[in-house]
PDB file of C-alpha atoms in Angstrom:
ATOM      1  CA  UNK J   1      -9.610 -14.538   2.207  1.00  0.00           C
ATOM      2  CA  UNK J   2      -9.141 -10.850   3.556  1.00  0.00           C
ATOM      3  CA  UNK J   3      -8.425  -7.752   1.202  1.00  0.00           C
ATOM      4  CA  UNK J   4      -6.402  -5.330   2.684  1.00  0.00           C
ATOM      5  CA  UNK J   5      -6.941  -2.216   0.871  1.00  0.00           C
ATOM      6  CA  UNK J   6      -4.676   1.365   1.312  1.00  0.00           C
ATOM      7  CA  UNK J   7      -4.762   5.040  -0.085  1.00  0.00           C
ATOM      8  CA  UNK J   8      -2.173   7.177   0.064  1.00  0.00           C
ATOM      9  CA  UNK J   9      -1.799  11.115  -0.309  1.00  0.00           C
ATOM     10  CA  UNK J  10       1.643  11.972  -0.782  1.00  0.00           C
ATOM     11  CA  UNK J  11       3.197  14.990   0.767  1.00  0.00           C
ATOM     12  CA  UNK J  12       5.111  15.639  -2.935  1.00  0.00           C
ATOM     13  CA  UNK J  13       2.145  14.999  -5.467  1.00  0.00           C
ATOM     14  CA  UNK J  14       4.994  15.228  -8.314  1.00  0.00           C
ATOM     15  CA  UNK J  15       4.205  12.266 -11.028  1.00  0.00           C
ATOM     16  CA  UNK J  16       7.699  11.478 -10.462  1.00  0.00           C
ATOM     17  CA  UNK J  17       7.093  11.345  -6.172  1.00  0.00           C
ATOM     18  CA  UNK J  18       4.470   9.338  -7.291  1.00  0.00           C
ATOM     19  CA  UNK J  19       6.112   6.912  -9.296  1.00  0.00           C
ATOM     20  CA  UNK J  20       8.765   6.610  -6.850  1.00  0.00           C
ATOM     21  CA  UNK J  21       6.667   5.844  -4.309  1.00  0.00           C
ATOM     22  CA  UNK J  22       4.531   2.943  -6.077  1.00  0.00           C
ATOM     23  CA  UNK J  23       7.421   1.576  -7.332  1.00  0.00           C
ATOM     24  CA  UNK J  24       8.743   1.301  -3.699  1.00  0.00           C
ATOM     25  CA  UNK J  25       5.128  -0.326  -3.397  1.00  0.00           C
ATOM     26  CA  UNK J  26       5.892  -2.960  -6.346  1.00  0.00           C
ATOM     27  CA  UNK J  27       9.146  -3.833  -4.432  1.00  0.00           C
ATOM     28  CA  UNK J  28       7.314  -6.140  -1.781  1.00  0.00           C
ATOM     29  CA  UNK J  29       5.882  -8.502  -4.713  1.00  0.00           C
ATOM     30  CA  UNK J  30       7.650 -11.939  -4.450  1.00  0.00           C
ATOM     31  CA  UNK J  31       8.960 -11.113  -0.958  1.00  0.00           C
ATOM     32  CA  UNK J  32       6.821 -11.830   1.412  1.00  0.00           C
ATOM     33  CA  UNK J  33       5.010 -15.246   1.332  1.00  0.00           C
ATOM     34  CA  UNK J  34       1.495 -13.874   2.809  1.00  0.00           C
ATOM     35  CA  UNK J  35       0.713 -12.237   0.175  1.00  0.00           C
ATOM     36  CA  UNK J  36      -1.496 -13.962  -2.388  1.00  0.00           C
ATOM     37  CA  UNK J  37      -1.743 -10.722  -4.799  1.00  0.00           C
ATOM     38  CA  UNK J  38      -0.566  -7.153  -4.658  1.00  0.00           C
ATOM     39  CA  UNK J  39      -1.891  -4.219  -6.988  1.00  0.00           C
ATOM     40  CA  UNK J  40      -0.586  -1.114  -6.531  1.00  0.00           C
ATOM     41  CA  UNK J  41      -2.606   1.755  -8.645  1.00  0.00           C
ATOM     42  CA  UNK J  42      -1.570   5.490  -9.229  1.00  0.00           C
ATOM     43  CA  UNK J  43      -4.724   7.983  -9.650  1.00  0.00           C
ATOM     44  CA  UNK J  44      -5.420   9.170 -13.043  1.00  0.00           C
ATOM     45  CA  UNK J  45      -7.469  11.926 -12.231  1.00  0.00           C
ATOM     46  CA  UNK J  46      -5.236  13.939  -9.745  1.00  0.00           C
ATOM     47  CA  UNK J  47      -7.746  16.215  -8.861  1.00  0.00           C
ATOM     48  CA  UNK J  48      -7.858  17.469  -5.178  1.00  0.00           C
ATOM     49  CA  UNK J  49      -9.500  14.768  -3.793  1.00  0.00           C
ATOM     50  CA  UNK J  50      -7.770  12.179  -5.164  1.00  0.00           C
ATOM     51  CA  UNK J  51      -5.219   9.819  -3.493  1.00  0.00           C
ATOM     52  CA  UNK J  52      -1.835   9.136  -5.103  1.00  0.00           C
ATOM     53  CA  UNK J  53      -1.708   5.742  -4.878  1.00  0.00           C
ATOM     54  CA  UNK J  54      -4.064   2.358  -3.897  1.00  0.00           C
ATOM     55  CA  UNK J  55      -2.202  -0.839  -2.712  1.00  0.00           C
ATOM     56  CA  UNK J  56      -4.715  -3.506  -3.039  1.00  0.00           C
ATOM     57  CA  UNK J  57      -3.074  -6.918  -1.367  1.00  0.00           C
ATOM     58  CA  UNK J  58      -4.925 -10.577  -0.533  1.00  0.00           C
ATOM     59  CA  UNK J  59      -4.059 -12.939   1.787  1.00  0.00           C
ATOM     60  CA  UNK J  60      -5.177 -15.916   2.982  1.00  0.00           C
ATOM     61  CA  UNK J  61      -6.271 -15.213   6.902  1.00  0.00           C
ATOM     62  CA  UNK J  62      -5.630 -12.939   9.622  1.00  0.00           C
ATOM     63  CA  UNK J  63      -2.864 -14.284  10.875  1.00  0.00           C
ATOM     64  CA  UNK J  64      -1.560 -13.915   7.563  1.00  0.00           C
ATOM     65  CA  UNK J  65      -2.613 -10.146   7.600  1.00  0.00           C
ATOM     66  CA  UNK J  66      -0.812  -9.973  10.642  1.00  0.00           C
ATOM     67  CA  UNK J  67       2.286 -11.536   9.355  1.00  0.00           C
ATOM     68  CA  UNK J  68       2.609  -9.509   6.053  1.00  0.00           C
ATOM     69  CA  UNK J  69       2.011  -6.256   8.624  1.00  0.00           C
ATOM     70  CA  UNK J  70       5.024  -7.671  10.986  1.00  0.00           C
ATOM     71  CA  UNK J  71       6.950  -8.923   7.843  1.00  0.00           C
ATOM     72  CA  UNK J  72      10.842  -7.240   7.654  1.00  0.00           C
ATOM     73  CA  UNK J  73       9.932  -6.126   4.227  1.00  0.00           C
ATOM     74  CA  UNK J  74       6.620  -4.590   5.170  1.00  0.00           C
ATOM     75  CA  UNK J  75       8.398  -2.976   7.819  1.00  0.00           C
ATOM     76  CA  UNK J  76      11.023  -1.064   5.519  1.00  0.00           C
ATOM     77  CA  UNK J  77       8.374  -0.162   3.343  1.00  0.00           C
ATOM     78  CA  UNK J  78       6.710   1.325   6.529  1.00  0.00           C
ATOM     79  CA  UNK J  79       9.403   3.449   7.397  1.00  0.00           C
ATOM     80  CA  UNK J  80       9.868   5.039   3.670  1.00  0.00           C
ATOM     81  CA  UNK J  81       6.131   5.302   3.013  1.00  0.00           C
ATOM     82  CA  UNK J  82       6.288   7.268   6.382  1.00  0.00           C
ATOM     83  CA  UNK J  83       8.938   9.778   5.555  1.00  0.00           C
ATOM     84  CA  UNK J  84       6.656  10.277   1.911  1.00  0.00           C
ATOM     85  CA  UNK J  85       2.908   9.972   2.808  1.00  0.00           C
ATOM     86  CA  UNK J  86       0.723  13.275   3.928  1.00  0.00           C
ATOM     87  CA  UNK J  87      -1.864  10.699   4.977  1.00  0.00           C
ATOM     88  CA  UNK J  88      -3.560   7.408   4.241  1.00  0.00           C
ATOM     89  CA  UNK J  89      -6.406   5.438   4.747  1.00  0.00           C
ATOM     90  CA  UNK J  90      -6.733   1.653   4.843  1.00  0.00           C
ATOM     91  CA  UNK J  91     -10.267  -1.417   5.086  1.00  0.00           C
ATOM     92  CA  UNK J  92      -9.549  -4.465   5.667  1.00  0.00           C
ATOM     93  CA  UNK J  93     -12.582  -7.134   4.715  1.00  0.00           C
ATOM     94  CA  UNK J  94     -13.376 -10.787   4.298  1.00  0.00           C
ATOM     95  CA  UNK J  95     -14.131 -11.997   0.767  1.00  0.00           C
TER      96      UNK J  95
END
């Protein structure tokens, strides 16, 4: 099994941005059949080092990694997470 684990910083920090955003997140759930779990977390804190959001997804191998990362609904996800994100950071590791 591999985690695949993401924070993002949002250029609008706005609780509503936020929400917006991991909502968007949410939206892959039930879409793409890689994916064996998906969490999606907004930050409590929201101090100045915190990240907005954490996706935490599991799938099965790497070829499934690389299939939810190629998936169409991964990809339109992409493209608006791109448009909202300052920056992000991702791990990927074998449980």
């Amino acid at each position: 099994m591999i985690k695949h684990i993401v924070f993002f910083k949002l250029k609008n920090r706005s609780a509503e941005s936020v929400a917006e955003a991991a909502d968007v997140l949410r939206s892959m759930e039930g879409k793409i059949e890689q994916l064996k779990s998906l969490e999606i977390g907004t930050d409590i804190l929201r101090t100045e080092r915190s990240y907005d959001i954490a996706l935490t997804a599991t799938v099965e191998t790497l070829d499934d990694l690389q299939g939810y990362q190629t998936h169409p609904e991964h990809q339109k996800i992409i493209e608006y997470i791109n448009g909202v994100k300052e920056v992000s950071y991702a791990v990927d590791y074998e449980i």
